[in-house]
Coordinates of C-alpha atoms in Angstrom, one line a residue:
M19 CA 0.2 0.0 0.0
N20 CA 1.6 3.3 -0.7
V21 CA 2.0 6.2 1.3
N22 CA -0.8 8.1 -0.3
H23 CA -3.2 5.6 0.1
E24 CA -2.1 5.0 3.9
D25 CA -2.6 8.6 4.7
E26 CA -6.2 8.4 3.2
L27 CA -7.4 5.4 5.2
Q28 CA -6.0 7.1 8.2
A29 CA -8.0 10.1 7.2
L30 CA -11.0 8.3 6.8
R31 CA -10.4 6.1 10.0
A32 CA -10.5 9.8 11.8
A33 CA -13.5 11.1 9.6
L34 CA -15.6 7.9 11.1
Q35 CA -14.4 8.4 14.3
C36 CA -15.4 11.7 15.0
R37 CA -18.8 10.9 13.2
L38 CA -19.6 8.1 15.6
D39 CA -18.7 10.2 18.8
Q40 CA -21.2 12.9 17.4
L41 CA -24.0 9.9 16.5
L42 CA -23.5 8.9 20.3
P43 CA -22.4 12.3 22.0
A44 CA -21.1 12.0 25.9
A45 CA -23.6 13.8 28.3
E46 CA -22.7 15.1 31.4
Q47 CA -25.5 12.5 33.3
Q48 CA -25.2 9.7 30.8
D49 CA -26.3 6.2 32.5
L50 CA -24.2 2.9 32.1
V51 CA -26.2 1.6 28.9
W52 CA -25.2 4.8 26.8
T53 CA -21.7 4.4 28.1
A54 CA -21.5 0.9 27.0
M55 CA -22.6 1.9 23.9
R56 CA -19.9 4.3 23.4
E57 CA -17.0 2.3 24.6
G58 CA -18.3 -0.6 22.5
T59 CA -18.4 1.2 19.4
L60 CA -15.8 4.2 19.9
A61 CA -13.1 1.4 21.6
A62 CA -10.4 1.4 18.7
G63 CA -11.0 -0.9 16.1
K64 CA -10.3 -2.0 12.7
R65 CA -13.4 0.0 11.1
V66 CA -13.0 -2.8 8.1
R67 CA -16.4 -2.3 7.2
P68 CA -17.4 1.3 7.3
L69 CA -14.1 1.9 5.4
L70 CA -15.2 -1.2 3.1
L71 CA -18.6 0.8 2.5
V72 CA -16.7 4.4 1.9
L73 CA -14.1 3.1 -0.5
T74 CA -16.4 0.8 -2.4
A75 CA -19.3 3.6 -3.1
R76 CA -15.7 5.6 -4.1
D77 CA -14.8 3.0 -6.9
L78 CA -18.0 2.8 -8.0
G79 CA -18.3 6.6 -9.2
C80 CA -19.7 7.8 -6.1
D81 CA -18.0 11.1 -4.4
I82 CA -16.4 10.5 -1.1
E83 CA -17.9 13.3 -0.1
Q84 CA -21.5 12.3 -0.8
P85 CA -23.7 13.6 2.2
G86 CA -25.2 10.4 4.0
L87 CA -22.8 8.1 3.1
L88 CA -20.4 8.5 6.1
D89 CA -23.7 7.5 8.0
L90 CA -24.4 5.0 6.4
A91 CA -20.8 3.6 7.5
C92 CA -21.6 4.5 10.9
A93 CA -24.4 2.7 11.3
V94 CA -22.9 -0.6 10.0
E95 CA -20.1 -0.1 12.1
M96 CA -22.8 0.2 15.3
V97 CA -24.3 -3.1 14.3
H98 CA -21.0 -4.5 13.9
A99 CA -20.5 -3.4 18.0
A100 CA -23.5 -4.7 18.6
S101 CA -23.0 -8.0 17.4
L102 CA -19.8 -8.2 18.8
M103 CA -21.3 -7.4 22.5
L104 CA -23.4 -10.2 22.1
D105 CA -21.2 -12.8 21.0
D106 CA -19.2 -11.9 24.3
I107 CA -21.6 -12.4 26.8
P108 CA -21.9 -15.6 29.0
C109 CA -24.4 -17.5 27.5
M110 CA -22.7 -17.0 23.8
D111 CA -18.8 -17.0 23.6
N112 CA -18.3 -15.7 27.2
A113 CA -15.2 -13.4 26.2
L114 CA -13.2 -11.9 28.4
L115 CA -11.2 -9.8 25.9
R116 CA -12.4 -7.4 23.5
R117 CA -9.7 -5.7 21.5
G118 CA -7.5 -5.8 23.9
K119 CA -9.8 -4.4 26.6
P120 CA -12.2 -6.5 28.8
T121 CA -15.5 -7.1 27.1
I122 CA -18.1 -5.0 27.6
H123 CA -20.5 -7.8 30.2
L124 CA -17.2 -7.6 32.4
Q125 CA -17.0 -3.9 32.4
Y126 CA -20.7 -2.9 33.0
G127 CA -22.7 -5.9 33.7
E128 CA -24.3 -8.9 31.2
N129 CA -27.4 -6.7 31.5
V130 CA -26.3 -3.9 30.5
A131 CA -24.5 -4.7 27.4
I132 CA -27.5 -6.5 26.4
L133 CA -29.2 -3.4 26.6
A134 CA -26.3 -1.7 24.9
A135 CA -26.1 -3.6 21.8
V136 CA -30.2 -3.6 21.3
A137 CA -30.1 0.1 22.0
L138 CA -27.2 0.0 18.8
L139 CA -29.5 -1.8 17.0
S140 CA -31.7 0.7 17.1
R141 CA -29.8 3.7 16.9
A142 CA -28.0 2.6 13.6
F143 CA -31.5 2.4 11.8
G144 CA -32.6 5.8 13.5
V145 CA -29.3 7.2 11.7
I146 CA -30.4 5.6 8.1
A147 CA -33.6 7.0 8.8
E148 CA -32.2 10.1 9.9
A149 CA -29.9 11.1 6.7
Q150 CA -31.9 13.7 5.3
A151 CA -29.2 14.1 2.7
L152 CA -30.0 10.5 1.1
P153 CA -33.4 9.8 -1.2
H154 CA -35.9 8.5 0.2
D155 CA -35.7 5.4 -1.9
C156 CA -32.1 5.1 -0.8
K157 CA -32.4 4.9 2.6
T158 CA -35.7 2.3 2.2
Q159 CA -32.9 0.0 0.3
A160 CA -30.2 0.3 2.6
V161 CA -32.6 -0.6 5.7
A162 CA -33.6 -3.4 4.0
E163 CA -30.2 -4.7 3.3
L164 CA -29.2 -4.2 6.9
S165 CA -31.9 -5.7 8.0
I166 CA -31.9 -9.0 6.3
A167 CA -27.8 -9.2 7.5
T168 CA -28.9 -8.3 11.1
G169 CA -31.9 -10.8 12.0
M170 CA -32.8 -14.9 11.2
Q171 CA -31.0 -14.8 7.7
G172 CA -27.9 -13.4 8.8
L173 CA -26.4 -12.5 12.5
V174 CA -28.9 -14.4 14.6
Q175 CA -29.3 -17.4 12.9
G176 CA -25.5 -17.6 12.2
Q177 CA -25.2 -17.3 16.0
Y178 CA -27.4 -19.5 16.9
R179 CA -26.2 -22.6 14.4
D180 CA -22.8 -21.6 15.8
L181 CA -23.9 -22.1 19.7
N182 CA -26.1 -25.0 19.1
E183 CA -23.7 -27.0 16.6
G184 CA -20.3 -25.7 17.2
A185 CA -19.6 -28.3 19.8
Q186 CA -20.9 -31.2 17.6
A187 CA -19.7 -32.7 14.8
R188 CA -20.3 -30.8 11.6
S189 CA -19.4 -30.9 7.9
A190 CA -17.4 -28.4 6.1
E191 CA -20.6 -27.9 3.9
A192 CA -22.3 -27.3 7.5
I193 CA -19.7 -25.1 8.5
L194 CA -19.5 -22.5 5.8
V195 CA -23.0 -21.8 5.4
T196 CA -22.7 -20.6 9.4
N197 CA -20.0 -18.8 8.2
E198 CA -21.8 -17.2 5.7
L199 CA -24.6 -16.0 8.0
K200 CA -22.4 -14.6 11.0
T201 CA -19.8 -13.1 8.4
S202 CA -20.5 -12.7 4.6
R203 CA -24.2 -11.4 5.3
L204 CA -22.9 -7.9 7.2
F205 CA -20.4 -8.0 4.7
D206 CA -22.9 -8.1 1.6
A207 CA -25.4 -5.4 3.6
T208 CA -22.2 -3.1 3.4
L209 CA -20.9 -3.6 0.2
Q210 CA -24.7 -3.2 -1.2
M211 CA -25.5 -0.1 0.9
A212 CA -22.2 1.7 -0.8
A213 CA -23.8 0.2 -4.4
I214 CA -27.3 2.0 -3.5
V215 CA -25.9 5.1 -3.1
A216 CA -23.4 5.1 -5.8
N217 CA -26.8 3.7 -8.0
A218 CA -24.7 0.9 -9.3
S219 CA -25.9 -1.3 -11.9
L220 CA -27.6 -4.8 -11.5
P221 CA -24.3 -6.6 -12.5
A222 CA -22.0 -4.7 -10.3
R223 CA -24.0 -5.1 -7.7
Q224 CA -24.4 -9.2 -8.1
R225 CA -20.7 -9.0 -8.2
L226 CA -20.4 -7.6 -5.0
R227 CA -22.6 -10.1 -3.6
C228 CA -20.1 -12.7 -4.5
F229 CA -17.3 -11.1 -3.2
A230 CA -19.1 -10.4 -0.1
R231 CA -19.5 -14.3 0.2
D232 CA -15.6 -14.6 -0.5
L233 CA -14.7 -12.0 2.0
G234 CA -16.6 -13.4 4.7
Q235 CA -15.3 -17.0 4.3
A236 CA -11.9 -15.8 4.4
F237 CA -12.4 -13.7 7.3
Q238 CA -13.9 -16.6 9.0
L239 CA -10.7 -18.8 8.2
L240 CA -8.3 -16.1 8.9
D241 CA -10.2 -15.9 12.3
D242 CA -10.0 -19.3 13.3
L243 CA -6.3 -20.0 12.2
A244 CA -5.6 -17.3 14.5
D245 CA -7.1 -18.7 17.5
G246 CA -4.4 -19.5 20.2
V247 CA -2.2 -16.9 18.7
S248 CA -1.6 -14.0 21.0
G249 CA -2.1 -10.0 19.9
T250 CA -5.2 -10.3 18.2
G251 CA -6.2 -8.4 21.2
K252 CA -9.2 -11.5 21.8
D253 CA -9.3 -14.5 24.1
L254 CA -6.9 -17.1 23.2
N255 CA -7.9 -20.9 22.3
K256 CA -11.9 -19.9 22.1
D257 CA -12.1 -22.6 19.5
H258 CA -11.0 -25.4 21.5
G259 CA -13.1 -28.5 21.4
K260 CA -15.4 -26.7 18.4
S261 CA -16.0 -28.1 15.1
T262 CA -14.4 -25.4 12.8
L263 CA -12.3 -26.4 9.6
V264 CA -9.1 -26.2 11.1
A265 CA -10.1 -29.1 13.0
I266 CA -11.8 -30.9 10.6
L267 CA -9.1 -30.3 7.4
G268 CA -6.4 -28.8 9.3
A269 CA -4.4 -25.8 9.1
D270 CA -2.7 -26.7 5.8
A271 CA -5.6 -27.3 4.1
V272 CA -7.4 -24.0 5.6
R273 CA -4.6 -21.9 4.2
A274 CA -5.0 -23.4 1.0
R275 CA -9.1 -22.5 1.3
L276 CA -8.3 -19.1 2.9
R277 CA -6.0 -18.2 -0.4
D278 CA -8.9 -19.5 -2.8
H279 CA -11.4 -17.3 -1.1
L280 CA -8.8 -14.4 -1.8
R281 CA -8.6 -14.7 -5.5
S282 CA -12.2 -15.4 -6.0
A283 CA -12.7 -12.3 -4.1
D284 CA -10.5 -10.5 -5.9
E285 CA -11.7 -11.4 -9.5
H286 CA -15.4 -10.2 -8.3
L287 CA -14.1 -7.0 -7.0
A288 CA -12.6 -6.3 -10.0
H289 CA -15.5 -7.5 -12.0
A290 CA -17.7 -4.8 -9.6
C291 CA -15.3 -1.6 -9.8
E292 CA -14.3 -1.1 -13.0
K293 CA -13.4 3.0 -12.0
G294 CA -11.5 2.7 -9.1
V295 CA -8.8 0.2 -7.3
A296 CA -9.2 1.8 -3.7
T297 CA -10.8 -1.2 -2.3
R298 CA -8.9 -4.0 -3.6
C299 CA -5.6 -2.2 -2.1
F300 CA -6.7 -1.9 1.1
M301 CA -8.3 -5.4 0.8
H302 CA -4.9 -6.7 -0.7
A303 CA -3.0 -4.6 2.3
W304 CA -5.1 -5.8 4.9
F305 CA -5.0 -9.3 4.2
D306 CA -1.0 -9.3 3.8
K307 CA -0.5 -7.6 7.2
Q308 CA -3.2 -9.6 9.3
M309 CA -1.7 -12.7 7.9
A310 CA 1.7 -11.5 8.7
L311 CA 1.1 -11.0 12.4
F312 CA -0.6 -14.1 13.1
G313 CA 2.3 -16.1 11.2
Q314 CA 0.3 -17.5 8.6
D315 CA 2.0 -17.9 4.8
R316 CA 0.7 -15.0 3.0
P317 CA 1.0 -14.0 -0.6
Q318 CA 4.2 -12.7 -1.5
S319 CA 2.2 -10.5 -4.1
L320 CA -1.0 -8.7 -4.5
T321 CA -1.6 -10.1 -7.9
E322 CA -1.6 -13.6 -6.1
Y323 CA -4.8 -12.9 -4.9

């Protein structure tokens, strides 16, 4: 990644952080639920999903200063933050660390964490509805995409399957379905929201859906490979005794699948975004960095994706 592109990403991250702070403002007398909402959302994170939304919209021909674009990106980050809070609570994954800090339920209590997550989901849809600069049909489509990704066709169903089937023997196909629900569907909504703002063509939108599927699988495979590796900001060995692809197929086979998903994702993205390459550069650099941090055998050239 060149210096100019990295500078742009840092500027976008700063803009996202500032807007999130405005949408979840600090108050002189805020209760624990509001404090937990801010902590879970504003804590330092990778911001992969909101960055993807903004960069993809630009690559599809949208002005990066398009009013309302940043609000859509923040809404996606709120949904992601809410999902992490719920994933971490004791009756779910019972995690102790998130982004290198104690999880929200450890800081504020399980009841507060649940309420904060529900409130964040509500706030996310409110942010979209209140984005006055966006046309009504754009907001309607965005809400529809995000609601599908968060409900029984996405995050909720994926987490339910993982909780109820994760400790049992599963086929590779069943694991892939769970991964798509848990991870790919929110990426799909993110990218479709970018396409909606950019008024992208139907073929481009379909390519973005294919990109999201591969991207979500790649993210989940990387997460599985990183289990037990220190420095991730999360608990170690959370997958112990769980039926993951690493447990079923072995690390080498999963690395090969990861590379295949990355190559396929890059091909779909290249066809979807013919006007720019910022999103491709971002994803290449992100996976290179993560795979290096986790000690995985990353490609030596971006073109190997």
